[in-house]
Tab-separated table of C-alpha atoms in Angstrom:
chain	number	residue	atom	x	y	z
B	1	MET	CA	22.206	-13.533	8.526
B	2	SER	CA	19.679	-15.739	10.559
B	3	LYS	CA	16.146	-15.008	9.808
B	4	ILE	CA	13.697	-13.429	12.158
B	5	LYS	CA	10.704	-15.542	13.365
B	6	LEU	CA	7.969	-13.070	14.856
B	7	SER	CA	6.487	-15.914	17.074
B	8	GLU	CA	9.956	-16.405	18.907
B	9	ILE	CA	10.062	-12.790	19.694
B	10	SER	CA	8.216	-11.618	22.914
B	11	THR	CA	5.397	-8.978	22.814
B	12	GLY	CA	5.756	-8.211	26.741
B	13	VAL	CA	7.964	-6.170	28.854
B	14	PRO	CA	11.266	-7.344	30.032
B	15	ASP	CA	11.569	-8.405	33.754
B	16	ASN	CA	13.842	-5.846	34.955
B	17	LEU	CA	12.130	-2.852	33.755
B	18	LYS	CA	9.893	-0.877	36.218
B	19	LYS	CA	6.800	1.074	34.559
B	20	LYS	CA	7.309	4.230	36.657
B	21	LYS	CA	10.972	4.613	35.857
B	22	ALA	CA	10.481	3.934	32.092
B	23	GLU	CA	7.548	6.463	31.767
B	24	LEU	CA	9.900	8.919	33.454
B	25	LYS	CA	12.622	8.241	31.122
B	26	THR	CA	10.310	8.396	28.307
B	27	ILE	CA	9.475	12.117	28.983
B	28	GLU	CA	13.206	12.909	29.472
B	29	MET	CA	13.687	11.389	25.981
B	30	ALA	CA	10.927	13.329	24.442
B	31	ILE	CA	12.594	16.523	25.570
B	32	LYS	CA	16.106	15.315	24.206
B	33	ILE	CA	14.336	14.433	20.963
B	34	GLY	CA	12.912	18.059	20.664
B	35	GLN	CA	16.060	19.594	21.350
B	36	LEU	CA	17.865	17.295	18.585
B	37	GLN	CA	14.892	18.022	16.150
B	38	HIS	CA	15.657	21.784	16.555
B	39	LYS	CA	18.942	21.505	15.558
B	40	LEU	CA	18.323	19.027	12.717
B	41	TYR	CA	15.649	21.802	11.377
B	42	ALA	CA	18.266	24.461	11.929
B	43	GLU	CA	21.158	22.611	10.250
B	44	ARG	CA	18.956	21.702	7.137
B	45	LYS	CA	21.451	19.106	5.718
B	46	GLN	CA	19.856	15.768	6.865
B	47	SER	CA	16.518	14.304	7.530
B	48	LEU	CA	14.672	11.406	9.227
B	49	LEU	CA	12.097	9.078	7.948
B	50	VAL	CA	10.451	6.996	10.767
B	51	VAL	CA	8.396	4.130	9.282
B	52	LEU	CA	5.658	2.611	11.606
B	53	GLN	CA	4.172	-0.636	10.543
B	54	GLY	CA	1.713	-3.149	12.605
B	55	MET	CA	-1.468	-4.826	13.171
B	56	ASP	CA	-4.470	-2.625	14.087
B	57	ALA	CA	-4.438	-1.265	17.468
B	58	SER	CA	-0.550	-1.844	17.810
B	59	GLY	CA	-0.167	1.774	18.765
B	60	LYS	CA	0.896	3.686	15.847
B	61	ASP	CA	-0.838	6.740	16.737
B	62	GLY	CA	-0.179	6.672	20.496
B	63	THR	CA	3.635	6.088	19.657
B	64	ILE	CA	3.697	9.249	17.505
B	65	LYS	CA	1.943	11.487	20.379
B	66	THR	CA	4.467	10.290	22.957
B	67	THR	CA	7.816	9.886	21.243
B	68	PHE	CA	7.651	13.328	19.442
B	69	ALA	CA	5.695	15.204	22.133
B	70	ASP	CA	8.297	17.898	22.331
B	71	CYS	CA	8.768	18.474	18.633
B	72	ASN	CA	8.217	21.826	16.637
B	73	PRO	CA	5.484	20.966	14.528
B	74	THR	CA	6.986	23.135	11.710
B	75	GLY	CA	9.930	20.603	11.397
B	76	ILE	CA	7.995	17.329	11.727
B	77	ASP	CA	5.436	15.809	9.581
B	78	THR	CA	3.251	12.694	9.739
B	79	PHE	CA	1.365	11.167	6.965
B	80	GLY	CA	-1.073	8.185	7.302
B	81	PHE	CA	-1.377	6.332	3.875
B	82	LYS	CA	-4.897	4.951	3.563
B	83	LYS	CA	-6.482	3.319	0.473
B	84	PRO	CA	-4.988	4.854	-2.517
B	85	THR	CA	-6.686	7.615	-4.651
B	86	SER	CA	-7.520	7.063	-8.290
B	87	GLU	CA	-4.876	9.213	-9.236
B	88	GLU	CA	-2.284	7.386	-7.015
B	89	MET	CA	-3.659	3.929	-8.442
B	90	ALA	CA	-2.674	5.305	-11.979
B	91	HIS	CA	0.999	5.137	-11.000
B	92	ASP	CA	3.471	2.785	-9.588
B	93	PHE	CA	3.146	2.138	-5.642
B	94	LEU	CA	6.081	4.204	-4.647
B	95	TRP	CA	4.801	7.410	-6.753
B	96	ARG	CA	2.663	8.510	-3.744
B	97	ILE	CA	5.446	7.604	-1.054
B	98	HIS	CA	8.282	9.340	-2.757
B	99	LYS	CA	6.313	12.777	-2.847
B	100	ARG	CA	6.221	12.551	1.132
B	101	THR	CA	9.774	11.910	1.672
B	102	PRO	CA	11.240	14.601	4.174
B	103	GLU	CA	13.333	17.215	3.064
B	104	HIS	CA	16.552	18.345	4.580
B	105	GLY	CA	15.969	19.579	8.218
B	106	ASN	CA	12.728	17.561	8.721
B	107	ILE	CA	11.510	14.575	10.256
B	108	MET	CA	8.703	12.566	8.517
B	109	VAL	CA	6.683	9.811	10.301
B	110	PHE	CA	4.832	7.386	8.029
B	111	ASN	CA	1.799	5.906	9.813
B	112	ARG	CA	1.614	2.681	7.429
B	113	SER	CA	3.783	3.203	4.429
B	114	HIS	CA	4.949	1.423	1.144
B	115	TYR	CA	5.361	-1.777	2.928
B	116	GLU	CA	1.290	-2.073	2.739
B	117	ASP	CA	1.852	-2.545	-0.755
B	118	ILE	CA	3.546	-5.948	-0.045
B	119	LEU	CA	1.451	-6.672	3.033
B	120	ILE	CA	-2.338	-6.093	3.061
B	121	GLN	CA	-1.922	-6.407	-0.996
B	122	ARG	CA	-0.128	-9.643	-0.560
B	123	VAL	CA	-2.457	-11.013	2.080
B	124	HIS	CA	-5.529	-10.369	0.093
B	125	LYS	CA	-3.830	-11.907	-3.205
B	126	TRP	CA	-4.474	-8.459	-5.041
B	127	ILE	CA	-0.867	-9.159	-6.499
B	128	ASP	CA	1.006	-12.264	-7.014
B	129	PHE	CA	4.273	-13.286	-5.406
B	130	ASP	CA	6.426	-12.450	-8.416
B	131	ARG	CA	5.239	-8.695	-8.019
B	132	VAL	CA	6.037	-8.776	-4.166
B	133	GLU	CA	9.569	-9.857	-5.046
B	134	LYS	CA	10.013	-6.993	-7.388
B	135	ARG	CA	8.466	-4.348	-4.985
B	136	MET	CA	10.741	-5.636	-2.299
B	137	LYS	CA	13.650	-5.033	-4.645
B	138	ALA	CA	12.235	-1.658	-5.574
B	139	ILE	CA	11.739	-0.860	-1.932
B	140	ASN	CA	15.524	-1.711	-1.257
B	141	ALA	CA	16.569	0.472	-3.904
B	142	PHE	CA	14.144	3.232	-2.836
B	143	GLU	CA	15.415	3.426	0.843
B	144	LYS	CA	19.010	3.127	-0.369
B	145	LEU	CA	18.376	6.146	-2.699
B	146	LEU	CA	17.084	8.350	0.241
B	147	GLU	CA	20.044	7.642	2.370
B	148	PHE	CA	22.756	8.120	-0.066
B	149	ASP	CA	21.438	10.928	-2.025
B	150	ASN	CA	19.729	12.766	0.640
B	151	ASP	CA	21.209	12.059	3.801
B	152	THR	CA	17.809	10.674	5.095
B	153	LYS	CA	17.884	8.139	8.023
B	154	VAL	CA	15.257	5.487	7.461
B	155	LEU	CA	14.237	4.121	10.781
B	156	LYS	CA	11.747	1.369	10.578
B	157	PHE	CA	9.588	-0.077	13.410
B	158	TYR	CA	7.435	-3.298	13.359
B	159	MET	CA	4.890	-2.837	16.319
B	160	HIS	CA	4.794	-6.558	17.658
B	161	ILE	CA	1.360	-7.237	19.428
B	162	SER	CA	-0.185	-10.421	20.211
B	163	PRO	CA	-3.318	-11.470	18.884
B	164	GLU	CA	-4.859	-11.679	22.528
B	165	ARG	CA	-3.671	-8.137	23.337
B	166	GLN	CA	-5.051	-6.965	20.121
B	167	LEU	CA	-8.505	-8.353	20.757
B	168	GLU	CA	-8.740	-6.689	24.318
B	169	LYS	CA	-7.936	-3.219	22.538
B	170	LEU	CA	-10.478	-3.709	19.665
B	171	GLN	CA	-13.002	-4.537	22.318
B	172	GLU	CA	-12.202	-1.484	24.373
B	173	ARG	CA	-13.060	0.623	21.324
B	174	ILE	CA	-16.689	-0.791	21.223
B	175	ASP	CA	-17.003	-0.830	25.113
B	176	ASP	CA	-15.549	2.676	25.912
B	177	PRO	CA	-17.271	5.570	24.436
B	178	GLU	CA	-14.187	7.766	24.324
B	179	LYS	CA	-12.682	5.242	22.058
B	180	ASN	CA	-15.956	4.359	19.783
B	181	TRP	CA	-14.207	6.616	17.161
B	182	LYS	CA	-11.598	4.409	16.506
B	183	HIS	CA	-13.699	1.105	15.764
B	184	LYS	CA	-13.534	0.019	12.440
B	185	ALA	CA	-15.584	-3.135	11.409
B	186	GLU	CA	-12.813	-3.991	8.922
B	187	ASP	CA	-10.284	-4.213	11.844
B	188	TRP	CA	-12.166	-7.525	12.991
B	189	GLU	CA	-12.007	-8.977	9.516
B	190	GLU	CA	-8.158	-8.296	8.817
B	191	ARG	CA	-7.516	-10.004	12.236
B	192	LYS	CA	-8.919	-13.262	10.832
B	193	LEU	CA	-5.844	-13.167	8.557
B	194	TRP	CA	-3.365	-12.793	11.459
B	195	SER	CA	-1.065	-15.822	10.291
B	196	GLU	CA	-1.001	-14.612	6.798
B	197	TYR	CA	0.035	-11.256	7.897
B	198	MET	CA	2.797	-12.642	10.044
B	199	GLU	CA	4.176	-14.397	7.020
B	200	ALA	CA	4.189	-11.114	5.078
B	201	TYR	CA	5.734	-9.121	7.808
B	202	GLU	CA	8.552	-11.728	8.277
B	203	TYR	CA	9.343	-11.668	4.547
B	204	ALA	CA	9.322	-7.886	4.551
B	205	ILE	CA	11.487	-7.728	7.594
B	206	ASN	CA	13.931	-10.574	6.440
B	207	GLN	CA	14.223	-9.228	2.744
B	208	SER	CA	14.847	-5.589	3.740
B	209	ASP	CA	18.291	-4.282	3.310
B	210	ILE	CA	17.732	-1.609	6.241
B	211	PRO	CA	17.033	-3.413	9.285
B	212	TRP	CA	13.993	-3.234	11.175
B	213	HIS	CA	13.150	-2.670	14.805
B	214	ILE	CA	10.791	-5.192	16.246
B	215	VAL	CA	8.990	-3.304	19.208
B	216	PRO	CA	6.977	-5.327	21.725
B	217	CYS	CA	3.720	-3.289	21.907
B	218	ASP	CA	1.437	-5.386	24.314
B	219	LYS	CA	2.262	-2.566	26.932
B	220	ARG	CA	1.769	0.972	25.883
B	221	TRP	CA	4.348	2.409	28.432
B	222	TYR	CA	6.940	-0.244	27.129
B	223	ARG	CA	6.417	0.498	23.618
B	224	ASN	CA	6.785	4.020	24.004
B	225	TYR	CA	10.017	3.891	26.052
B	226	HIS	CA	11.609	1.262	23.313
B	227	ILE	CA	10.762	3.365	20.348
B	228	SER	CA	11.836	6.852	21.805
B	229	LYS	CA	15.109	5.242	22.909
B	230	ILE	CA	15.829	4.144	19.401
B	231	VAL	CA	14.622	7.583	17.679
B	232	LEU	CA	16.770	9.360	20.382
B	233	LYS	CA	19.678	7.288	19.449
B	234	ALA	CA	19.496	7.695	15.866
B	235	LEU	CA	18.928	11.541	16.105
B	236	GLU	CA	22.266	11.679	18.438
B	237	ASP	CA	24.310	9.458	15.927
B	238	MET	CA	23.183	12.068	13.167
B	239	HIS	CA	25.065	14.789	15.031
B	240	PRO	CA	23.088	17.860	13.580
B	241	GLU	CA	24.853	20.938	14.381
B	242	MET	CA	23.698	24.561	14.600
B	243	PRO	CA	25.100	26.696	12.018
B	244	VAL	CA	27.478	29.346	12.926
B	245	LEU	CA	27.650	32.456	10.898
B	246	LYS	CA	30.837	32.842	9.118
B	247	GLU	CA	32.480	36.517	8.762
B	248	HIS	CA	31.394	37.040	5.398
B	249	ASP	CA	27.591	36.164	6.114
B	250	GLU	CA	27.501	38.858	8.849
D	1	MET	CA	27.453	-6.811	-24.689
D	2	SER	CA	29.748	-4.509	-26.506
D	3	LYS	CA	30.227	-0.978	-25.139
D	4	ILE	CA	29.034	1.982	-27.435
D	5	LYS	CA	31.489	4.631	-28.596
D	6	LEU	CA	29.882	7.778	-29.714
D	7	SER	CA	32.551	8.797	-31.759
D	8	GLU	CA	32.050	5.796	-34.062
D	9	ILE	CA	28.274	6.501	-34.788
D	10	SER	CA	27.490	8.918	-37.690
D	11	THR	CA	25.565	12.079	-36.868
D	12	GLY	CA	24.738	12.282	-40.302
D	13	VAL	CA	22.077	10.776	-42.825
D	14	PRO	CA	22.280	7.260	-44.456
D	15	ASP	CA	22.766	7.381	-48.217
D	16	ASN	CA	19.701	5.555	-49.148
D	17	LEU	CA	17.106	7.967	-47.739
D	18	LYS	CA	15.770	10.963	-49.807
D	19	LYS	CA	14.659	14.033	-47.844
D	20	LYS	CA	11.264	14.539	-49.466
D	21	LYS	CA	10.291	10.877	-49.029
D	22	ALA	CA	11.398	11.014	-45.344
D	23	GLU	CA	9.425	14.178	-44.629
D	24	LEU	CA	6.048	12.721	-46.022
D	25	LYS	CA	6.449	9.625	-44.160
D	26	THR	CA	7.028	11.628	-40.979
D	27	ILE	CA	3.772	13.370	-41.364
D	28	GLU	CA	2.169	10.079	-41.931
D	29	MET	CA	3.653	8.607	-38.853
D	30	ALA	CA	2.581	11.569	-36.651
D	31	ILE	CA	-0.973	10.981	-37.891
D	32	LYS	CA	-0.752	7.221	-36.766
D	33	ILE	CA	0.975	8.286	-33.679
D	34	GLY	CA	-2.117	10.507	-32.832
D	35	GLN	CA	-4.536	7.706	-33.429
D	36	LEU	CA	-2.414	5.258	-31.148
D	37	GLN	CA	-2.326	7.935	-28.337
D	38	HIS	CA	-6.107	8.321	-28.454
D	39	LYS	CA	-6.529	4.435	-27.841
D	40	LEU	CA	-3.852	4.690	-25.099
D	41	TYR	CA	-5.929	7.605	-23.532
D	42	ALA	CA	-9.190	5.747	-23.715
D	43	GLU	CA	-7.746	2.459	-22.503
D	44	ARG	CA	-5.898	3.948	-19.604
D	45	LYS	CA	-3.897	0.853	-18.559
D	46	GLN	CA	-0.436	1.826	-19.812
D	47	SER	CA	1.757	4.906	-20.290
D	48	LEU	CA	4.688	6.053	-22.302
D	49	LEU	CA	7.553	7.989	-20.921
D	50	VAL	CA	9.970	9.414	-23.831
D	51	VAL	CA	13.218	10.867	-22.380
D	52	LEU	CA	15.092	13.259	-24.590
D	53	GLN	CA	18.825	14.057	-23.869
D	54	GLY	CA	21.296	15.687	-25.997
D	55	MET	CA	23.776	18.524	-26.224
D	56	ASP	CA	22.428	22.015	-26.689
D	57	ALA	CA	20.837	22.729	-30.128
D	58	SER	CA	20.471	18.963	-30.896
D	59	GLY	CA	16.838	19.479	-31.455
D	60	LYS	CA	14.822	18.348	-28.325
D	61	ASP	CA	12.028	21.003	-28.917
D	62	GLY	CA	11.758	20.615	-32.543
D	63	THR	CA	11.391	16.723	-32.281
D	64	ILE	CA	8.517	17.127	-29.727
D	65	LYS	CA	6.762	19.675	-32.046
D	66	THR	CA	7.065	17.193	-35.113
D	67	THR	CA	6.667	13.793	-33.882
D	68	PHE	CA	3.803	14.500	-31.325
D	69	ALA	CA	2.124	16.931	-33.833
D	70	ASP	CA	-1.098	15.043	-33.864
D	71	CYS	CA	-1.686	14.123	-30.414
D	72	ASN	CA	-4.522	15.326	-28.235
D	73	PRO	CA	-2.799	17.671	-25.562
D	74	THR	CA	-5.220	16.242	-22.990
D	75	GLY	CA	-3.194	13.047	-23.079
D	76	ILE	CA	0.345	14.256	-23.555
D	77	ASP	CA	2.550	16.393	-21.258
D	78	THR	CA	6.036	17.360	-21.720
D	79	PHE	CA	8.385	18.536	-18.995
D	80	GLY	CA	11.699	20.623	-19.301
D	81	PHE	CA	13.888	19.884	-16.332
D	82	LYS	CA	15.891	23.023	-15.562
D	83	LYS	CA	18.036	24.073	-12.553
D	84	PRO	CA	16.315	22.450	-9.557
D	85	THR	CA	14.540	24.639	-7.191
D	86	SER	CA	15.536	24.937	-3.489
D	87	GLU	CA	12.695	22.423	-2.558
D	88	GLU	CA	13.873	19.959	-5.118
D	89	MET	CA	17.459	20.384	-3.796
D	90	ALA	CA	16.496	19.504	-0.443
D	91	HIS	CA	15.300	15.911	-1.763
D	92	ASP	CA	17.105	13.074	-3.567
D	93	PHE	CA	17.676	13.725	-7.345
D	94	LEU	CA	14.859	11.341	-8.232
D	95	TRP	CA	12.215	13.241	-6.287
D	96	ARG	CA	11.266	15.755	-8.744
D	97	ILE	CA	11.572	13.134	-11.622
D	98	HIS	CA	9.052	10.730	-9.828
D	99	LYS	CA	6.185	13.314	-9.407
D	100	ARG	CA	6.284	13.841	-13.097
D	101	THR	CA	6.098	10.020	-14.297
D	102	PRO	CA	3.114	9.683	-16.844
D	103	GLU	CA	-0.170	7.999	-15.164
D	104	HIS	CA	-2.224	5.402	-16.861
D	105	GLY	CA	-3.415	6.460	-20.516
D	106	ASN	CA	-0.799	9.178	-20.849
D	107	ILE	CA	2.498	9.891	-22.566
D	108	MET	CA	4.952	12.184	-20.798
D	109	VAL	CA	8.184	13.702	-22.809
D	110	PHE	CA	11.044	14.815	-20.614
D	111	ASN	CA	13.068	17.371	-22.164
D	112	ARG	CA	16.229	16.679	-20.314
D	113	SER	CA	15.498	14.028	-17.215
D	114	HIS	CA	17.201	12.467	-14.316
D	115	TYR	CA	20.143	11.664	-16.387
D	116	GLU	CA	21.161	15.269	-15.982
D	117	ASP	CA	22.161	14.341	-12.435
D	118	ILE	CA	24.828	11.996	-13.775
D	119	LEU	CA	25.762	14.344	-16.971
D	120	ILE	CA	26.087	18.103	-16.188
D	121	GLN	CA	26.671	17.332	-12.478
D	122	ARG	CA	29.549	14.818	-13.350
D	123	VAL	CA	31.179	17.014	-16.046
D	124	HIS	CA	31.418	20.055	-13.763
D	125	LYS	CA	32.461	17.917	-10.688
D	126	TRP	CA	29.580	18.749	-8.509
D	127	ILE	CA	29.409	15.057	-7.546
D	128	ASP	CA	32.115	12.588	-7.310
D	129	PHE	CA	32.208	9.356	-9.416
D	130	ASP	CA	31.099	7.322	-6.611
D	131	ARG	CA	27.809	9.203	-6.393
D	132	VAL	CA	27.604	8.838	-10.178
D	133	GLU	CA	27.694	5.022	-9.830
D	134	LYS	CA	25.089	4.971	-6.996
D	135	ARG	CA	22.752	7.149	-8.943
D	136	MET	CA	23.230	5.159	-12.032
D	137	LYS	CA	21.940	2.092	-10.012
D	138	ALA	CA	19.047	3.919	-8.736
D	139	ILE	CA	18.113	4.939	-12.213
D	140	ASN	CA	18.020	1.550	-13.337
D	141	ALA	CA	16.073	0.456	-10.186
D	142	PHE	CA	13.685	3.289	-10.995
D	143	GLU	CA	12.961	2.577	-14.674
D	144	LYS	CA	12.478	-0.891	-13.855
D	145	LEU	CA	9.767	0.181	-11.218
D	146	LEU	CA	7.943	2.302	-13.802
D	147	GLU	CA	7.773	-0.710	-16.214
D	148	PHE	CA	6.850	-3.446	-13.964
D	149	ASP	CA	4.488	-1.810	-11.559
D	150	ASN	CA	2.963	0.748	-13.891
D	151	ASP	CA	3.171	-0.674	-17.250
D	152	THR	CA	5.026	2.318	-18.494
D	153	LYS	CA	7.262	2.092	-21.550
D	154	VAL	CA	10.460	3.857	-21.285
D	155	LEU	CA	11.852	4.907	-24.435
D	156	LYS	CA	15.185	6.915	-24.199
D	157	PHE	CA	16.768	8.836	-27.143
D	158	TYR	CA	20.390	10.491	-27.259
D	159	MET	CA	20.208	13.315	-29.663
D	160	HIS	CA	23.655	12.611	-31.424
D	161	ILE	CA	24.979	15.827	-33.012
D	162	SER	CA	28.444	16.829	-34.259
D	163	PRO	CA	30.292	19.741	-32.649
D	164	GLU	CA	30.287	21.283	-35.975
D	165	ARG	CA	26.635	21.236	-36.611
D	166	GLN	CA	25.990	22.354	-32.998
D	167	LEU	CA	28.286	25.514	-33.998
D	168	GLU	CA	26.378	26.515	-36.792
D	169	LYS	CA	22.949	26.113	-34.969
D	170	LEU	CA	24.283	28.248	-32.086
D	171	GLN	CA	25.627	30.846	-34.391
D	172	GLU	CA	22.084	30.908	-36.258
D	173	ARG	CA	20.497	31.784	-32.977
D	174	ILE	CA	22.775	35.083	-32.719
D	175	ASP	CA	22.492	35.900	-36.599
D	176	ASP	CA	18.684	35.237	-37.035
D	177	PRO	CA	16.505	37.549	-35.153
D	178	GLU	CA	13.667	35.013	-35.168
D	179	LYS	CA	16.064	32.683	-33.176
D	180	ASN	CA	17.548	35.124	-30.850
D	181	TRP	CA	15.214	34.118	-28.015
D	182	LYS	CA	16.948	30.629	-27.893
D	183	HIS	CA	20.552	32.203	-27.617
D	184	LYS	CA	22.059	31.230	-24.230
D	185	ALA	CA	25.693	32.335	-23.269
D	186	GLU	CA	25.975	29.375	-21.143
D	187	ASP	CA	25.443	27.044	-24.199
D	188	TRP	CA	28.895	28.341	-25.637
D	189	GLU	CA	30.424	27.702	-22.324
D	190	GLU	CA	29.103	24.039	-22.045
D	191	ARG	CA	30.319	23.301	-25.605
D	192	LYS	CA	33.898	23.487	-24.397
D	193	LEU	CA	33.347	20.481	-22.265
D	194	TRP	CA	32.343	18.565	-25.174
D	195	SER	CA	34.641	15.520	-24.649
D	196	GLU	CA	33.703	15.459	-21.155
D	197	TYR	CA	29.953	15.318	-22.022
D	198	MET	CA	30.663	12.401	-24.507
D	199	GLU	CA	32.375	10.291	-21.752
D	200	ALA	CA	29.581	11.066	-19.363
D	201	TYR	CA	26.950	10.069	-22.019
D	202	GLU	CA	28.740	6.903	-23.183
D	203	TYR	CA	28.891	6.035	-19.398
D	204	ALA	CA	24.945	6.501	-18.816
D	205	ILE	CA	24.313	4.554	-22.280
D	206	ASN	CA	26.544	1.681	-21.442
D	207	GLN	CA	25.350	1.138	-18.019
D	208	SER	CA	21.584	1.687	-18.494
D	209	ASP	CA	19.452	-1.546	-18.182
D	210	ILE	CA	16.919	-0.032	-20.396
D	211	PRO	CA	18.636	0.397	-23.799
D	212	TRP	CA	19.061	3.773	-25.562
D	213	HIS	CA	18.161	4.935	-29.176
D	214	ILE	CA	21.081	6.897	-30.533
D	215	VAL	CA	19.667	9.320	-33.100
D	216	PRO	CA	21.694	10.933	-35.749
D	217	CYS	CA	20.691	14.837	-35.314
D	218	ASP	CA	22.803	16.710	-37.892
D	219	LYS	CA	19.760	16.910	-40.220
D	220	ARG	CA	16.417	17.892	-38.723
D	221	TRP	CA	14.338	15.981	-41.236
D	222	TYR	CA	16.075	12.778	-40.724
D	223	ARG	CA	16.287	13.334	-36.797
D	224	ASN	CA	12.360	13.480	-36.833
D	225	TYR	CA	11.977	10.800	-39.359
D	226	HIS	CA	14.210	8.648	-37.126
D	227	ILE	CA	12.560	9.252	-33.847
D	228	SER	CA	8.859	9.067	-35.097
D	229	LYS	CA	9.724	5.529	-36.293
D	230	ILE	CA	10.761	4.590	-33.095
D	231	VAL	CA	8.049	5.979	-31.091
D	232	LEU	CA	5.460	4.696	-33.629
D	233	LYS	CA	6.825	1.251	-33.394
D	234	ALA	CA	6.692	1.513	-29.376
D	235	LEU	CA	3.129	2.341	-29.412
D	236	GLU	CA	2.142	-0.192	-31.792
D	237	ASP	CA	4.001	-2.713	-29.719
D	238	MET	CA	1.885	-1.559	-26.677
D	239	HIS	CA	-1.283	-2.607	-28.409
D	240	PRO	CA	-3.615	-0.156	-26.899
D	241	GLU	CA	-7.231	-1.078	-27.213
D	242	MET	CA	-10.499	0.823	-27.182
D	243	PRO	CA	-12.456	-0.274	-24.063
D	244	VAL	CA	-15.817	-1.947	-25.231
D	245	LEU	CA	-18.947	-1.562	-23.180
D	246	LYS	CA	-19.864	-4.850	-21.424
D	247	GLU	CA	-23.510	-5.620	-21.035
D	248	HIS	CA	-23.772	-4.707	-17.017
D	249	ASP	CA	-22.015	-1.432	-17.959
D	250	GLU	CA	-24.889	-0.331	-20.285
């Protein structure tokens, strides 16, 4: 399999797609996603794990709001992995992740994930490359476990944004009072390590057994359209079915 | 590596060992284990996971009481895995196990474990052999993760009892009012599947990356002596060290 080079993949919008049309389609897809989520929840036999990874301001939060707009909150959870607590630090890196995996019938969206343990930790040299390799193998075994033993579909998205577009969005967070709450000084520091992050992402993407979806994220409307399309297709392929009462259940 | 055949391994006592001497030695070892556990707890850098597996009445509970008699309960936990709850059933088989793994500084003793998911479940044909094989691979990856990413030493014991000795002990549970509370009708049912269980145990033992200790369990005193010796050696090899205040900590 040929290796993915992120610098060779566009962060922009394909020529043949119109914004208005895509936005309408995204709303229609959100409705269908909601309908399938209802069936998944009623069936209680499978689950969906969505992993969102990307640089700051690539749009992880916005995507969740748009793609899952029509889901019943009872059957969907999101979890944002931040700096580990001291209890989490006293366990292996997958300990806090495994606890949050979705149960039958549910969708779980990870806003950042176990991949941070081979991204930020590698870029800042908190771990050596030997540990990165061992963790990568552990991740592959872990994701396979979810699939074969719990019928969990694992959908992973790399939110592909250009450094120029990120700069605009980080600046907006300073200039626009409505967006001030999103501003974090660290984001400007992490930005300086862009090429190290790209290298770490490429490794994670190329070494993963379960393939990643690379999502061009410079335009919000295209990012949402692209992700919703993949989520909808995945849910359709799972064929969740409403359980039907059998005679002896009546 | 040559494969282990359980039928070729004695469940009895070696000729050269005297009961009184072994019992005394076991008490001495319990004291040393307690001292090392104290250091492990103070150090908070490593942990120990003890897995006890064996047929009913092989002595899992008795071993815990004797071997860890001198440990401070604050730094040691035991967990008996029973029939999974409905929440546990709605996740992969390692989900409930991973949650209970020891944090830095602690000892955890599993009374039954993730191995039940390829033992009882295989023997009763609740899962097919393809799933047994996949789960075995997942177990190897999981135990490796605990070792490399959390400095958890994984010590696994197969409590090797003869069917004749088990029969005596199950009968005691009926005849002796003090032991009535341990009687379970299912134990007599499971007993009928002895050879199927031996086959499942041999597979688990032979396919494990982290080796098992086979403990002859027909005599309680020898069982306790044997296990305490291995636990003590493992703790010594971990070299837990009391942290010393550095100048700037004073």
